[in-house]
Amino acid sequence: MSGYLAANPYLSHNLDEIERCATEAMESVRGSLSHLRPIRMEPVFVAARVADAIQYTKLPSGIEVQMEKLDRLPVVMAGERTLTLVFTNLLENAADAMDGQGVILIGGSADEEWVEINCQ
């Protein structure tokens, strides 16, 4: 089937346009939901939010996600769903930038006053 799409520029273009529109619609819905529901701040484990984001994100098979030192981070005050959504968006953007191939390394560190998450 994919060979047929590649051989038919009209269908290929339309499929790309449908995908673009669906992505824009999803971003709009995500933005709207964040305005409709107030963020309920609660103690959250960052590693759990990253793990959920990995599960929810449909990453290409050529992308591997590794977590480093996230389980050592203290609990943070955040909106659980919002933080998961932030990590989901980061993973999707990273996968797009990597053209579906490579390793995404998500690490973290903490001090008495802050928690830092980095993504490479």
PDB file of C-alpha atoms in Angstrom:
ATOM      1  CA  MET A   1       0.000   0.000   0.000  1.00  0.00           C
ATOM      2  CA  SER A   2       2.783   2.458   0.857  1.00  0.00           C
ATOM      3  CA  GLY A   3       4.341   1.856  -2.574  1.00  0.00           C
ATOM      4  CA  TYR A   4       1.035   2.816  -4.133  1.00  0.00           C
ATOM      5  CA  LEU A   5       0.974   6.074  -2.140  1.00  0.00           C
ATOM      6  CA  ALA A   6       4.532   6.868  -3.144  1.00  0.00           C
ATOM      7  CA  ALA A   7       3.635   6.301  -6.792  1.00  0.00           C
ATOM      8  CA  ASN A   8       0.583   8.545  -6.576  1.00  0.00           C
ATOM      9  CA  PRO A   9       1.610  12.128  -5.706  1.00  0.00           C
ATOM     10  CA  TYR A  10      -2.014  13.266  -5.412  1.00  0.00           C
ATOM     11  CA  LEU A  11      -2.832  10.696  -2.712  1.00  0.00           C
ATOM     12  CA  SER A  12       0.504  11.215  -0.985  1.00  0.00           C
ATOM     13  CA  HIS A  13      -0.029  14.984  -0.837  1.00  0.00           C
ATOM     14  CA  ASN A  14      -3.581  14.564   0.493  1.00  0.00           C
ATOM     15  CA  LEU A  15      -2.425  12.132   3.167  1.00  0.00           C
ATOM     16  CA  ASP A  16       0.283  14.589   4.257  1.00  0.00           C
ATOM     17  CA  GLU A  17      -2.315  17.377   4.403  1.00  0.00           C
ATOM     18  CA  ILE A  18      -4.689  15.239   6.495  1.00  0.00           C
ATOM     19  CA  GLU A  19      -1.865  14.444   8.908  1.00  0.00           C
ATOM     20  CA  ARG A  20      -0.919  18.139   9.175  1.00  0.00           C
ATOM     21  CA  CYS A  21      -4.521  19.160   9.863  1.00  0.00           C
ATOM     22  CA  ALA A  22      -4.963  16.407  12.454  1.00  0.00           C
ATOM     23  CA  THR A  23      -1.784  17.521  14.237  1.00  0.00           C
ATOM     24  CA  GLU A  24      -2.952  21.143  14.281  1.00  0.00           C
ATOM     25  CA  ALA A  25      -6.353  20.086  15.596  1.00  0.00           C
ATOM     26  CA  MET A  26      -4.753  18.032  18.381  1.00  0.00           C
ATOM     27  CA  GLU A  27      -2.557  20.974  19.407  1.00  0.00           C
ATOM     28  CA  SER A  28      -5.630  23.209  19.483  1.00  0.00           C
ATOM     29  CA  VAL A  29      -7.542  20.719  21.636  1.00  0.00           C
ATOM     30  CA  ARG A  30      -4.612  20.384  24.034  1.00  0.00           C
ATOM     31  CA  GLY A  31      -4.400  24.164  24.349  1.00  0.00           C
ATOM     32  CA  SER A  32      -8.135  24.458  24.948  1.00  0.00           C
ATOM     33  CA  LEU A  33      -8.179  21.737  27.580  1.00  0.00           C
ATOM     34  CA  SER A  34      -5.477  23.479  29.578  1.00  0.00           C
ATOM     35  CA  HIS A  35      -7.702  26.580  29.730  1.00  0.00           C
ATOM     36  CA  LEU A  36     -10.860  24.683  30.643  1.00  0.00           C
ATOM     37  CA  ARG A  37      -9.422  22.749  33.560  1.00  0.00           C
ATOM     38  CA  PRO A  38      -7.529  24.620  36.234  1.00  0.00           C
ATOM     39  CA  ILE A  39      -4.244  23.006  37.154  1.00  0.00           C
ATOM     40  CA  ARG A  40      -4.508  21.229  40.480  1.00  0.00           C
ATOM     41  CA  MET A  41      -1.104  21.435  42.090  1.00  0.00           C
ATOM     42  CA  GLU A  42      -0.154  18.240  43.889  1.00  0.00           C
ATOM     43  CA  PRO A  43       2.968  16.297  44.842  1.00  0.00           C
ATOM     44  CA  VAL A  44       4.178  14.535  41.674  1.00  0.00           C
ATOM     45  CA  PHE A  45       7.007  12.133  40.842  1.00  0.00           C
ATOM     46  CA  VAL A  46       8.698  13.367  37.653  1.00  0.00           C
ATOM     47  CA  ALA A  47       9.807   9.855  36.634  1.00  0.00           C
ATOM     48  CA  ALA A  48       6.184   8.652  36.669  1.00  0.00           C
ATOM     49  CA  ARG A  49       5.088  11.562  34.476  1.00  0.00           C
ATOM     50  CA  VAL A  50       7.885  10.856  31.970  1.00  0.00           C
ATOM     51  CA  ALA A  51       7.003   7.143  31.944  1.00  0.00           C
ATOM     52  CA  ASP A  52       3.351   7.989  31.239  1.00  0.00           C
ATOM     53  CA  ALA A  53       4.379  10.378  28.453  1.00  0.00           C
ATOM     54  CA  ILE A  54       6.496   7.650  26.847  1.00  0.00           C
ATOM     55  CA  GLN A  55       3.523   5.288  26.999  1.00  0.00           C
ATOM     56  CA  TYR A  56       1.097   7.832  25.485  1.00  0.00           C
ATOM     57  CA  THR A  57       3.416   9.030  22.730  1.00  0.00           C
ATOM     58  CA  LYS A  58       3.413   7.004  19.540  1.00  0.00           C
ATOM     59  CA  LEU A  59       7.123   7.148  18.846  1.00  0.00           C
ATOM     60  CA  PRO A  60       8.578   5.656  15.680  1.00  0.00           C
ATOM     61  CA  SER A  61      10.235   2.266  16.145  1.00  0.00           C
ATOM     62  CA  GLY A  62      13.637   3.855  15.422  1.00  0.00           C
ATOM     63  CA  ILE A  63      13.407   6.064  18.527  1.00  0.00           C
ATOM     64  CA  GLU A  64      14.639   4.812  21.889  1.00  0.00           C
ATOM     65  CA  VAL A  65      13.965   6.738  25.107  1.00  0.00           C
ATOM     66  CA  GLN A  66      16.311   6.395  28.067  1.00  0.00           C
ATOM     67  CA  MET A  67      15.753   7.891  31.521  1.00  0.00           C
ATOM     68  CA  GLU A  68      18.712   8.817  33.683  1.00  0.00           C
ATOM     69  CA  LYS A  69      18.514   9.697  37.395  1.00  0.00           C
ATOM     70  CA  LEU A  70      14.832  10.632  37.261  1.00  0.00           C
ATOM     71  CA  ASP A  71      13.992   8.163  40.029  1.00  0.00           C
ATOM     72  CA  ARG A  72      16.363  10.078  42.338  1.00  0.00           C
ATOM     73  CA  LEU A  73      14.478  13.354  41.984  1.00  0.00           C
ATOM     74  CA  PRO A  74      12.349  14.643  44.845  1.00  0.00           C
ATOM     75  CA  VAL A  75       8.611  15.041  44.567  1.00  0.00           C
ATOM     76  CA  VAL A  76       7.628  18.327  42.883  1.00  0.00           C
ATOM     77  CA  MET A  77       4.453  20.371  43.139  1.00  0.00           C
ATOM     78  CA  ALA A  78       2.817  20.352  39.708  1.00  0.00           C
ATOM     79  CA  GLY A  79      -0.288  19.456  37.800  1.00  0.00           C
ATOM     80  CA  GLU A  80       0.007  15.732  37.081  1.00  0.00           C
ATOM     81  CA  ARG A  81      -1.780  15.798  33.710  1.00  0.00           C
ATOM     82  CA  THR A  82      -0.149  19.049  32.657  1.00  0.00           C
ATOM     83  CA  LEU A  83       3.349  17.759  33.400  1.00  0.00           C
ATOM     84  CA  THR A  84       2.633  14.555  31.485  1.00  0.00           C
ATOM     85  CA  LEU A  85       1.409  16.649  28.552  1.00  0.00           C
ATOM     86  CA  VAL A  86       4.604  18.742  28.642  1.00  0.00           C
ATOM     87  CA  PHE A  87       6.746  15.610  28.422  1.00  0.00           C
ATOM     88  CA  THR A  88       4.519  14.141  25.698  1.00  0.00           C
ATOM     89  CA  ASN A  89       4.973  17.276  23.595  1.00  0.00           C
ATOM     90  CA  LEU A  90       8.743  17.251  24.166  1.00  0.00           C
ATOM     91  CA  LEU A  91       8.988  13.616  23.080  1.00  0.00           C
ATOM     92  CA  GLU A  92       6.903  14.214  19.960  1.00  0.00           C
ATOM     93  CA  ASN A  93       8.973  17.263  19.014  1.00  0.00           C
ATOM     94  CA  ALA A  94      12.250  15.427  19.621  1.00  0.00           C
ATOM     95  CA  ALA A  95      11.126  12.466  17.500  1.00  0.00           C
ATOM     96  CA  ASP A  96      10.139  14.823  14.678  1.00  0.00           C
ATOM     97  CA  ALA A  97      13.480  16.641  14.857  1.00  0.00           C
ATOM     98  CA  MET A  98      15.350  13.321  14.778  1.00  0.00           C
ATOM     99  CA  ASP A  99      13.513  12.079  11.678  1.00  0.00           C
ATOM    100  CA  GLY A 100      12.367   9.001  13.580  1.00  0.00           C
ATOM    101  CA  GLN A 101      15.855   7.650  14.392  1.00  0.00           C
ATOM    102  CA  GLY A 102      18.027   7.882  17.505  1.00  0.00           C
ATOM    103  CA  VAL A 103      18.066   7.999  21.278  1.00  0.00           C
ATOM    104  CA  ILE A 104      16.279  10.532  23.471  1.00  0.00           C
ATOM    105  CA  LEU A 105      17.963  10.798  26.857  1.00  0.00           C
ATOM    106  CA  ILE A 106      15.885  12.400  29.618  1.00  0.00           C
ATOM    107  CA  GLY A 107      17.820  13.183  32.756  1.00  0.00           C
ATOM    108  CA  GLY A 108      17.360  15.241  35.845  1.00  0.00           C
ATOM    109  CA  SER A 109      19.074  16.852  38.772  1.00  0.00           C
ATOM    110  CA  ALA A 110      17.916  18.680  41.868  1.00  0.00           C
ATOM    111  CA  ASP A 111      19.022  21.161  44.474  1.00  0.00           C
ATOM    112  CA  GLU A 112      17.262  22.264  47.636  1.00  0.00           C
ATOM    113  CA  GLU A 113      15.211  24.821  45.711  1.00  0.00           C
ATOM    114  CA  TRP A 114      14.823  23.466  42.174  1.00  0.00           C
ATOM    115  CA  VAL A 115      14.504  20.422  39.974  1.00  0.00           C
ATOM    116  CA  GLU A 116      15.962  20.451  36.463  1.00  0.00           C
ATOM    117  CA  ILE A 117      14.992  18.108  33.638  1.00  0.00           C
ATOM    118  CA  ASN A 118      17.121  17.904  30.506  1.00  0.00           C
ATOM    119  CA  CYS A 119      16.414  16.164  27.257  1.00  0.00           C
ATOM    120  CA  GLN A 120      19.100  15.276  24.736  1.00  0.00           C
TER     121      GLN A 120
END
